Amino acid sequence: MKPAATTTLSARGIVNRFGKQLIHNKLNLDIKRGEIIGIAGGSGSGKSVLLKTLIGLHQPDGGDVLLDGMAIRAISAHDRAFAFGVLFQQGALFSSLSVADNIMLPMREHTTLQADDREQIAAMKLALTGLGADNGIKFPSALSGGMVKRAAFARALALDPQILFLDEPSSDLDPIAAAGIDALIQQLNRSLGITAVIVTHDLTTLLTICDRIAVLVDQSLTIDTANQLRKSKHPWIHDFFHGPRAEGAMTARKVSHGN
């Protein structure tokens, strides 16, 4: 674990339901400044709903989300755009726009930067995510899956956000490309101090780069380090962290940590 840090985003008593179906029952979550925290859970547990709640795209049926002590519902969409960068599943780039135009879109909507400045920043963000500036003129259809995710990273970083939210960042990628995305998350966290919240079912991501993991099960959250969660007696949590894929991820973790 990293040294103790202040809490930057808090969820308190979050309740989400769809009709009569209760999805989240009074969830509490503190996200610490500068950490990488994973959110895991089974299908239908509401991982993406929780992410949307945390960034203010979904209003919960109960409870509050606080950013540095201020309720998210009281923060304008404009101000949230500077606080949160979001990488959506499959990248969600606009197919009709070039990569550079995708990255510059948040700048056009939320800043008064001139075109030349926007272009320079877009090139910088591409370089930051491991893509050459020459990729800016390409359209998403000309990129590989891993490159699409990196371009989407660059767009999420366009406004220098305080917290980066990543929804299944390594899904549909081959193991080498997925490992590259994990390394990129770590690099951005270490070099820029960005707080990262990762919604994923990828055990390698959860076990190798996350400081803590929040597991959604039985409409509640269990939050701890990977080592502590592996000691859990809860059947789902135990099976999740002790299955064949988990053991393979643990082996990769030991190799990456040099022990």
PDB file of C-alpha atoms in Angstrom:
ATOM      1  CA  MET A   1       0.000   0.000   0.000  1.00  0.00           C
ATOM      2  CA  LYS A   2       1.009   3.570  -0.613  1.00  0.00           C
ATOM      3  CA  PRO A   3       1.309   6.008   2.318  1.00  0.00           C
ATOM      4  CA  ALA A   4      -1.975   7.217   3.822  1.00  0.00           C
ATOM      5  CA  ALA A   5      -3.631   9.840   1.644  1.00  0.00           C
ATOM      6  CA  THR A   6      -6.579  12.171   1.969  1.00  0.00           C
ATOM      7  CA  THR A   7      -9.975  11.170   0.633  1.00  0.00           C
ATOM      8  CA  THR A   8     -10.904  12.954  -2.585  1.00  0.00           C
ATOM      9  CA  LEU A   9     -14.210  11.275  -3.496  1.00  0.00           C
ATOM     10  CA  SER A  10     -16.720   9.747  -1.059  1.00  0.00           C
ATOM     11  CA  ALA A  11     -19.902   7.792  -1.597  1.00  0.00           C
ATOM     12  CA  ARG A  12     -22.195   7.701   1.423  1.00  0.00           C
ATOM     13  CA  GLY A  13     -25.280   5.520   1.793  1.00  0.00           C
ATOM     14  CA  ILE A  14     -25.729   5.024  -1.956  1.00  0.00           C
ATOM     15  CA  VAL A  15     -28.976   3.295  -2.914  1.00  0.00           C
ATOM     16  CA  ASN A  16     -29.723   2.399  -6.535  1.00  0.00           C
ATOM     17  CA  ARG A  17     -32.782   0.515  -7.710  1.00  0.00           C
ATOM     18  CA  PHE A  18     -34.506  -0.117 -11.002  1.00  0.00           C
ATOM     19  CA  GLY A  19     -38.189  -0.585 -10.396  1.00  0.00           C
ATOM     20  CA  LYS A  20     -38.505  -3.087  -7.557  1.00  0.00           C
ATOM     21  CA  GLN A  21     -34.985  -4.455  -8.082  1.00  0.00           C
ATOM     22  CA  LEU A  22     -32.502  -3.190  -5.500  1.00  0.00           C
ATOM     23  CA  ILE A  23     -29.016  -2.911  -7.013  1.00  0.00           C
ATOM     24  CA  HIS A  24     -27.047  -1.094  -4.303  1.00  0.00           C
ATOM     25  CA  ASN A  25     -28.051  -0.988  -0.663  1.00  0.00           C
ATOM     26  CA  LYS A  26     -26.447   1.897   1.252  1.00  0.00           C
ATOM     27  CA  LEU A  27     -22.958   1.631  -0.245  1.00  0.00           C
ATOM     28  CA  ASN A  28     -20.066   3.534   1.324  1.00  0.00           C
ATOM     29  CA  LEU A  29     -16.796   4.124  -0.538  1.00  0.00           C
ATOM     30  CA  ASP A  30     -13.848   6.448   0.063  1.00  0.00           C
ATOM     31  CA  ILE A  31     -11.442   7.002  -2.830  1.00  0.00           C
ATOM     32  CA  LYS A  32      -8.040   8.259  -1.722  1.00  0.00           C
ATOM     33  CA  ARG A  33      -6.041  10.842  -3.604  1.00  0.00           C
ATOM     34  CA  GLY A  34      -3.333   9.215  -5.729  1.00  0.00           C
ATOM     35  CA  GLU A  35      -4.483   5.603  -5.403  1.00  0.00           C
ATOM     36  CA  ILE A  36      -5.483   3.024  -7.990  1.00  0.00           C
ATOM     37  CA  ILE A  37      -8.669   1.343  -6.842  1.00  0.00           C
ATOM     38  CA  GLY A  38     -10.472  -1.451  -8.664  1.00  0.00           C
ATOM     39  CA  ILE A  39     -14.213  -2.126  -8.648  1.00  0.00           C
ATOM     40  CA  ALA A  40     -15.133  -5.758  -9.256  1.00  0.00           C
ATOM     41  CA  GLY A  41     -18.253  -7.876  -9.052  1.00  0.00           C
ATOM     42  CA  GLY A  42     -20.347 -10.435 -10.850  1.00  0.00           C
ATOM     43  CA  SER A  43     -22.545  -9.765 -13.866  1.00  0.00           C
ATOM     44  CA  GLY A  44     -25.542  -7.678 -12.853  1.00  0.00           C
ATOM     45  CA  SER A  45     -23.946  -6.459  -9.624  1.00  0.00           C
ATOM     46  CA  GLY A  46     -24.102  -2.857 -10.832  1.00  0.00           C
ATOM     47  CA  LYS A  47     -20.463  -1.979 -11.453  1.00  0.00           C
ATOM     48  CA  SER A  48     -21.173   0.393 -14.330  1.00  0.00           C
ATOM     49  CA  VAL A  49     -24.145   1.901 -12.492  1.00  0.00           C
ATOM     50  CA  LEU A  50     -21.862   2.643  -9.557  1.00  0.00           C
ATOM     51  CA  LEU A  51     -19.326   4.286 -11.872  1.00  0.00           C
ATOM     52  CA  LYS A  52     -22.039   6.471 -13.420  1.00  0.00           C
ATOM     53  CA  THR A  53     -23.225   7.376  -9.926  1.00  0.00           C
ATOM     54  CA  LEU A  54     -19.725   8.382  -8.844  1.00  0.00           C
ATOM     55  CA  ILE A  55     -19.227  10.727 -11.810  1.00  0.00           C
ATOM     56  CA  GLY A  56     -22.695  12.258 -11.588  1.00  0.00           C
ATOM     57  CA  LEU A  57     -24.241  10.727 -14.700  1.00  0.00           C
ATOM     58  CA  HIS A  58     -26.744   8.799 -12.596  1.00  0.00           C
ATOM     59  CA  GLN A  59     -28.659  10.249  -9.665  1.00  0.00           C
ATOM     60  CA  PRO A  60     -28.952   7.601  -6.908  1.00  0.00           C
ATOM     61  CA  ASP A  61     -32.231   6.849  -5.170  1.00  0.00           C
ATOM     62  CA  GLY A  62     -30.531   7.534  -1.867  1.00  0.00           C
ATOM     63  CA  GLY A  63     -27.265   8.813  -0.471  1.00  0.00           C
ATOM     64  CA  ASP A  64     -24.670  11.298  -1.703  1.00  0.00           C
ATOM     65  CA  VAL A  65     -21.413  11.399  -3.617  1.00  0.00           C
ATOM     66  CA  LEU A  66     -18.989  14.076  -2.398  1.00  0.00           C
ATOM     67  CA  LEU A  67     -15.984  15.496  -4.259  1.00  0.00           C
ATOM     68  CA  ASP A  68     -13.627  17.132  -1.778  1.00  0.00           C
ATOM     69  CA  GLY A  69     -16.587  17.527   0.548  1.00  0.00           C
ATOM     70  CA  MET A  70     -19.019  19.009  -2.007  1.00  0.00           C
ATOM     71  CA  ALA A  71     -22.051  17.076  -3.226  1.00  0.00           C
ATOM     72  CA  ILE A  72     -21.659  16.005  -6.865  1.00  0.00           C
ATOM     73  CA  ARG A  73     -25.247  17.051  -7.596  1.00  0.00           C
ATOM     74  CA  ALA A  74     -24.277  20.643  -6.701  1.00  0.00           C
ATOM     75  CA  ILE A  75     -21.302  20.675  -9.107  1.00  0.00           C
ATOM     76  CA  SER A  76     -21.975  21.787 -12.681  1.00  0.00           C
ATOM     77  CA  ALA A  77     -21.326  19.473 -15.610  1.00  0.00           C
ATOM     78  CA  HIS A  78     -18.676  21.965 -16.757  1.00  0.00           C
ATOM     79  CA  ASP A  79     -16.763  21.717 -13.477  1.00  0.00           C
ATOM     80  CA  ARG A  80     -17.149  17.928 -13.356  1.00  0.00           C
ATOM     81  CA  ALA A  81     -15.536  17.745 -16.798  1.00  0.00           C
ATOM     82  CA  PHE A  82     -12.329  19.137 -15.282  1.00  0.00           C
ATOM     83  CA  ALA A  83     -12.535  16.920 -12.188  1.00  0.00           C
ATOM     84  CA  PHE A  84     -13.239  13.608 -13.930  1.00  0.00           C
ATOM     85  CA  GLY A  85     -11.771  11.970 -17.013  1.00  0.00           C
ATOM     86  CA  VAL A  86     -13.684   8.929 -18.251  1.00  0.00           C
ATOM     87  CA  LEU A  87     -12.637   6.057 -20.490  1.00  0.00           C
ATOM     88  CA  PHE A  88     -15.766   4.219 -21.578  1.00  0.00           C
ATOM     89  CA  GLN A  89     -16.027   0.586 -22.630  1.00  0.00           C
ATOM     90  CA  GLN A  90     -14.635  -0.058 -26.125  1.00  0.00           C
ATOM     91  CA  GLY A  91     -13.176   3.466 -26.066  1.00  0.00           C
ATOM     92  CA  ALA A  92     -16.386   5.101 -27.378  1.00  0.00           C
ATOM     93  CA  LEU A  93     -14.506   7.311 -29.849  1.00  0.00           C
ATOM     94  CA  PHE A  94     -16.616   9.180 -32.387  1.00  0.00           C
ATOM     95  CA  SER A  95     -16.087   7.312 -35.655  1.00  0.00           C
ATOM     96  CA  SER A  96     -16.743  10.405 -37.789  1.00  0.00           C
ATOM     97  CA  LEU A  97     -13.954  12.388 -36.088  1.00  0.00           C
ATOM     98  CA  SER A  98     -10.204  11.954 -36.400  1.00  0.00           C
ATOM     99  CA  VAL A  99      -8.310  10.827 -33.313  1.00  0.00           C
ATOM    100  CA  ALA A 100      -7.040  14.379 -32.740  1.00  0.00           C
ATOM    101  CA  ASP A 101     -10.550  15.816 -33.091  1.00  0.00           C
ATOM    102  CA  ASN A 102     -11.833  13.244 -30.580  1.00  0.00           C
ATOM    103  CA  ILE A 103      -9.186  14.395 -28.091  1.00  0.00           C
ATOM    104  CA  MET A 104      -9.858  18.081 -28.755  1.00  0.00           C
ATOM    105  CA  LEU A 105     -13.629  17.727 -28.341  1.00  0.00           C
ATOM    106  CA  PRO A 106     -13.615  18.288 -24.533  1.00  0.00           C
ATOM    107  CA  MET A 107     -11.378  21.333 -25.053  1.00  0.00           C
ATOM    108  CA  ARG A 108     -13.799  22.798 -27.597  1.00  0.00           C
ATOM    109  CA  GLU A 109     -16.733  22.276 -25.238  1.00  0.00           C
ATOM    110  CA  HIS A 110     -15.161  23.458 -21.983  1.00  0.00           C
ATOM    111  CA  THR A 111     -12.297  25.856 -22.773  1.00  0.00           C
ATOM    112  CA  THR A 112     -11.570  28.968 -24.844  1.00  0.00           C
ATOM    113  CA  LEU A 113      -8.268  27.608 -26.164  1.00  0.00           C
ATOM    114  CA  GLN A 114      -7.317  28.542 -29.711  1.00  0.00           C
ATOM    115  CA  ALA A 115      -7.130  25.844 -32.398  1.00  0.00           C
ATOM    116  CA  ASP A 116      -3.310  25.758 -32.442  1.00  0.00           C
ATOM    117  CA  ASP A 117      -3.198  25.281 -28.660  1.00  0.00           C
ATOM    118  CA  ARG A 118      -5.786  22.515 -28.808  1.00  0.00           C
ATOM    119  CA  GLU A 119      -3.777  20.718 -31.481  1.00  0.00           C
ATOM    120  CA  GLN A 120      -0.565  20.956 -29.463  1.00  0.00           C
ATOM    121  CA  ILE A 121      -2.271  19.609 -26.348  1.00  0.00           C
ATOM    122  CA  ALA A 122      -3.839  16.754 -28.330  1.00  0.00           C
ATOM    123  CA  ALA A 123      -0.396  15.785 -29.640  1.00  0.00           C
ATOM    124  CA  MET A 124       0.992  15.897 -26.097  1.00  0.00           C
ATOM    125  CA  LYS A 125      -1.792  13.683 -24.781  1.00  0.00           C
ATOM    126  CA  LEU A 126      -1.213  11.178 -27.585  1.00  0.00           C
ATOM    127  CA  ALA A 127       2.477  11.044 -26.713  1.00  0.00           C
ATOM    128  CA  LEU A 128       1.626  10.657 -23.026  1.00  0.00           C
ATOM    129  CA  THR A 129      -0.405   7.556 -23.824  1.00  0.00           C
ATOM    130  CA  GLY A 130       2.245   6.029 -26.077  1.00  0.00           C
ATOM    131  CA  LEU A 131       0.843   7.003 -29.474  1.00  0.00           C
ATOM    132  CA  GLY A 132       2.761   9.059 -32.007  1.00  0.00           C
ATOM    133  CA  ALA A 133       1.337  12.420 -33.088  1.00  0.00           C
ATOM    134  CA  ASP A 134       0.932  11.009 -36.625  1.00  0.00           C
ATOM    135  CA  ASN A 135      -1.963   8.930 -35.307  1.00  0.00           C
ATOM    136  CA  GLY A 136      -3.939  12.121 -34.733  1.00  0.00           C
ATOM    137  CA  ILE A 137      -4.964  12.365 -38.388  1.00  0.00           C
ATOM    138  CA  LYS A 138      -6.279   8.795 -38.451  1.00  0.00           C
ATOM    139  CA  PHE A 139      -9.870   7.794 -37.852  1.00  0.00           C
ATOM    140  CA  PRO A 140     -10.777   5.250 -35.146  1.00  0.00           C
ATOM    141  CA  SER A 141     -11.506   2.588 -37.781  1.00  0.00           C
ATOM    142  CA  ALA A 142      -7.824   2.641 -38.788  1.00  0.00           C
ATOM    143  CA  LEU A 143      -6.615   1.822 -35.265  1.00  0.00           C
ATOM    144  CA  SER A 144      -6.092  -1.519 -33.544  1.00  0.00           C
ATOM    145  CA  GLY A 145      -8.051  -2.298 -30.388  1.00  0.00           C
ATOM    146  CA  GLY A 146      -5.153  -1.367 -28.141  1.00  0.00           C
ATOM    147  CA  MET A 147      -4.590   1.895 -30.016  1.00  0.00           C
ATOM    148  CA  VAL A 148      -8.279   2.794 -29.697  1.00  0.00           C
ATOM    149  CA  LYS A 149      -8.007   2.382 -25.916  1.00  0.00           C
ATOM    150  CA  ARG A 150      -4.885   4.568 -25.826  1.00  0.00           C
ATOM    151  CA  ALA A 151      -6.587   7.240 -27.932  1.00  0.00           C
ATOM    152  CA  ALA A 152      -9.542   7.107 -25.561  1.00  0.00           C
ATOM    153  CA  PHE A 153      -7.076   7.531 -22.676  1.00  0.00           C
ATOM    154  CA  ALA A 154      -5.717  10.628 -24.393  1.00  0.00           C
ATOM    155  CA  ARG A 155      -9.233  12.072 -24.675  1.00  0.00           C
ATOM    156  CA  ALA A 156      -9.948  11.267 -21.018  1.00  0.00           C
ATOM    157  CA  LEU A 157      -6.787  13.195 -20.094  1.00  0.00           C
ATOM    158  CA  ALA A 158      -7.579  16.185 -22.307  1.00  0.00           C
ATOM    159  CA  LEU A 159      -8.618  18.493 -19.443  1.00  0.00           C
ATOM    160  CA  ASP A 160      -6.036  17.250 -16.913  1.00  0.00           C
ATOM    161  CA  PRO A 161      -8.603  15.571 -14.637  1.00  0.00           C
ATOM    162  CA  GLN A 162      -8.205  14.987 -10.930  1.00  0.00           C
ATOM    163  CA  ILE A 163      -9.638  11.449 -11.109  1.00  0.00           C
ATOM    164  CA  LEU A 164      -9.563   9.032 -14.042  1.00  0.00           C
ATOM    165  CA  PHE A 165     -12.457   6.562 -14.311  1.00  0.00           C
ATOM    166  CA  LEU A 166     -11.837   3.520 -16.495  1.00  0.00           C
ATOM    167  CA  ASP A 167     -14.673   1.181 -17.475  1.00  0.00           C
ATOM    168  CA  GLU A 168     -13.214  -2.192 -18.521  1.00  0.00           C
ATOM    169  CA  PRO A 169     -10.024  -0.632 -19.995  1.00  0.00           C
ATOM    170  CA  SER A 170      -8.481  -3.954 -21.059  1.00  0.00           C
ATOM    171  CA  SER A 171     -11.606  -5.745 -22.303  1.00  0.00           C
ATOM    172  CA  ASP A 172     -11.408  -7.355 -25.762  1.00  0.00           C
ATOM    173  CA  LEU A 173      -7.610  -6.908 -25.887  1.00  0.00           C
ATOM    174  CA  ASP A 174      -5.009  -9.619 -26.330  1.00  0.00           C
ATOM    175  CA  PRO A 175      -2.784 -10.273 -23.272  1.00  0.00           C
ATOM    176  CA  ILE A 176       0.105  -8.151 -24.573  1.00  0.00           C
ATOM    177  CA  ALA A 177      -2.110  -5.147 -25.340  1.00  0.00           C
ATOM    178  CA  ALA A 178      -3.924  -5.559 -22.001  1.00  0.00           C
ATOM    179  CA  ALA A 179      -0.597  -5.601 -20.138  1.00  0.00           C
ATOM    180  CA  GLY A 180       0.348  -2.414 -21.995  1.00  0.00           C
ATOM    181  CA  ILE A 181      -2.836  -0.709 -20.791  1.00  0.00           C
ATOM    182  CA  ASP A 182      -2.124  -1.777 -17.194  1.00  0.00           C
ATOM    183  CA  ALA A 183       1.406  -0.388 -17.486  1.00  0.00           C
ATOM    184  CA  LEU A 184       0.023   2.869 -18.879  1.00  0.00           C
ATOM    185  CA  ILE A 185      -2.346   3.252 -15.914  1.00  0.00           C
ATOM    186  CA  GLN A 186       0.540   2.727 -13.509  1.00  0.00           C
ATOM    187  CA  GLN A 187       2.750   5.157 -15.411  1.00  0.00           C
ATOM    188  CA  LEU A 188       0.103   7.911 -15.353  1.00  0.00           C
ATOM    189  CA  ASN A 189      -0.537   7.282 -11.673  1.00  0.00           C
ATOM    190  CA  ARG A 190       3.139   7.436 -10.733  1.00  0.00           C
ATOM    191  CA  SER A 191       4.237  10.285 -13.004  1.00  0.00           C
ATOM    192  CA  LEU A 192       1.188  12.549 -12.766  1.00  0.00           C
ATOM    193  CA  GLY A 193      -0.286  11.452  -9.437  1.00  0.00           C
ATOM    194  CA  ILE A 194      -3.660  10.796 -11.070  1.00  0.00           C
ATOM    195  CA  THR A 195      -6.192   8.895  -8.985  1.00  0.00           C
ATOM    196  CA  ALA A 196      -7.542   5.954 -11.012  1.00  0.00           C
ATOM    197  CA  VAL A 197     -10.826   4.095 -10.493  1.00  0.00           C
ATOM    198  CA  ILE A 198     -10.993   0.938 -12.607  1.00  0.00           C
ATOM    199  CA  VAL A 199     -14.174  -1.035 -13.174  1.00  0.00           C
ATOM    200  CA  THR A 200     -12.983  -4.420 -14.400  1.00  0.00           C
ATOM    201  CA  HIS A 201     -13.356  -8.173 -14.197  1.00  0.00           C
ATOM    202  CA  ASP A 202      -9.733  -8.625 -15.303  1.00  0.00           C
ATOM    203  CA  LEU A 203      -8.029 -10.364 -12.393  1.00  0.00           C
ATOM    204  CA  THR A 204      -4.552  -9.517 -13.668  1.00  0.00           C
ATOM    205  CA  THR A 205      -5.409  -5.806 -13.562  1.00  0.00           C
ATOM    206  CA  LEU A 206      -6.992  -6.108 -10.124  1.00  0.00           C
ATOM    207  CA  LEU A 207      -4.180  -8.123  -8.574  1.00  0.00           C
ATOM    208  CA  THR A 208      -1.157  -6.454 -10.144  1.00  0.00           C
ATOM    209  CA  ILE A 209      -1.832  -2.692 -10.238  1.00  0.00           C
ATOM    210  CA  CYS A 210      -4.640  -1.891  -7.781  1.00  0.00           C
ATOM    211  CA  ASP A 211      -3.831  -0.606  -4.294  1.00  0.00           C
ATOM    212  CA  ARG A 212      -7.290  -1.634  -3.089  1.00  0.00           C
ATOM    213  CA  ILE A 213     -10.261  -3.479  -4.563  1.00  0.00           C
ATOM    214  CA  ALA A 214     -13.935  -2.773  -3.922  1.00  0.00           C
ATOM    215  CA  VAL A 215     -15.995  -5.912  -4.523  1.00  0.00           C
ATOM    216  CA  LEU A 216     -19.718  -5.548  -5.259  1.00  0.00           C
ATOM    217  CA  VAL A 217     -21.545  -8.550  -3.878  1.00  0.00           C
ATOM    218  CA  ASP A 218     -24.961  -8.976  -2.226  1.00  0.00           C
ATOM    219  CA  GLN A 219     -25.792  -5.325  -3.059  1.00  0.00           C
ATOM    220  CA  SER A 220     -22.937  -4.167  -0.802  1.00  0.00           C
ATOM    221  CA  LEU A 221     -19.240  -3.323  -1.060  1.00  0.00           C
ATOM    222  CA  THR A 222     -16.348  -5.173   0.541  1.00  0.00           C
ATOM    223  CA  ILE A 223     -13.193  -3.062   0.244  1.00  0.00           C
ATOM    224  CA  ASP A 224      -9.644  -4.143   1.032  1.00  0.00           C
ATOM    225  CA  THR A 225      -6.282  -5.058  -0.430  1.00  0.00           C
ATOM    226  CA  ALA A 226      -6.007  -8.094  -2.684  1.00  0.00           C
ATOM    227  CA  ASN A 227      -4.141 -10.027   0.004  1.00  0.00           C
ATOM    228  CA  GLN A 228      -6.879  -9.442   2.550  1.00  0.00           C
ATOM    229  CA  LEU A 229      -9.710 -10.179   0.119  1.00  0.00           C
ATOM    230  CA  ARG A 230      -8.106 -13.528  -0.667  1.00  0.00           C
ATOM    231  CA  LYS A 231      -8.680 -14.419   2.993  1.00  0.00           C
ATOM    232  CA  SER A 232     -12.405 -13.672   2.783  1.00  0.00           C
ATOM    233  CA  LYS A 233     -14.841 -16.404   3.800  1.00  0.00           C
ATOM    234  CA  HIS A 234     -17.606 -15.025   1.588  1.00  0.00           C
ATOM    235  CA  PRO A 235     -18.262 -17.751  -1.040  1.00  0.00           C
ATOM    236  CA  TRP A 236     -18.310 -15.468  -4.093  1.00  0.00           C
ATOM    237  CA  ILE A 237     -15.282 -13.429  -3.042  1.00  0.00           C
ATOM    238  CA  HIS A 238     -13.349 -16.586  -2.139  1.00  0.00           C
ATOM    239  CA  ASP A 239     -14.140 -18.261  -5.459  1.00  0.00           C
ATOM    240  CA  PHE A 240     -13.332 -15.098  -7.427  1.00  0.00           C
ATOM    241  CA  PHE A 241      -9.898 -14.704  -5.876  1.00  0.00           C
ATOM    242  CA  HIS A 242      -8.990 -18.414  -5.783  1.00  0.00           C
ATOM    243  CA  GLY A 243     -10.079 -19.718  -9.177  1.00  0.00           C
ATOM    244  CA  PRO A 244      -7.594 -20.806 -11.877  1.00  0.00           C
ATOM    245  CA  ARG A 245      -7.478 -17.329 -13.427  1.00  0.00           C
ATOM    246  CA  ALA A 246      -6.842 -15.744 -10.034  1.00  0.00           C
ATOM    247  CA  GLU A 247      -3.972 -18.099  -9.332  1.00  0.00           C
ATOM    248  CA  GLY A 248      -2.464 -17.266 -12.717  1.00  0.00           C
ATOM    249  CA  ALA A 249      -2.825 -13.553 -11.975  1.00  0.00           C
ATOM    250  CA  MET A 250      -1.191 -14.021  -8.576  1.00  0.00           C
ATOM    251  CA  THR A 251       1.775 -15.687 -10.271  1.00  0.00           C
ATOM    252  CA  ALA A 252       2.050 -12.694 -12.633  1.00  0.00           C
ATOM    253  CA  ARG A 253       1.839 -10.379  -9.651  1.00  0.00           C
ATOM    254  CA  LYS A 254       4.716 -12.122  -7.876  1.00  0.00           C
ATOM    255  CA  VAL A 255       6.830 -11.906 -11.014  1.00  0.00           C
ATOM    256  CA  SER A 256       6.068  -8.198 -11.510  1.00  0.00           C
ATOM    257  CA  HIS A 257       6.829  -7.467  -7.856  1.00  0.00           C
ATOM    258  CA  GLY A 258      10.046  -9.455  -7.991  1.00  0.00           C
ATOM    259  CA  ASN A 259       9.138 -12.051  -5.362  1.00  0.00           C
TER     260      ASN A 259
END
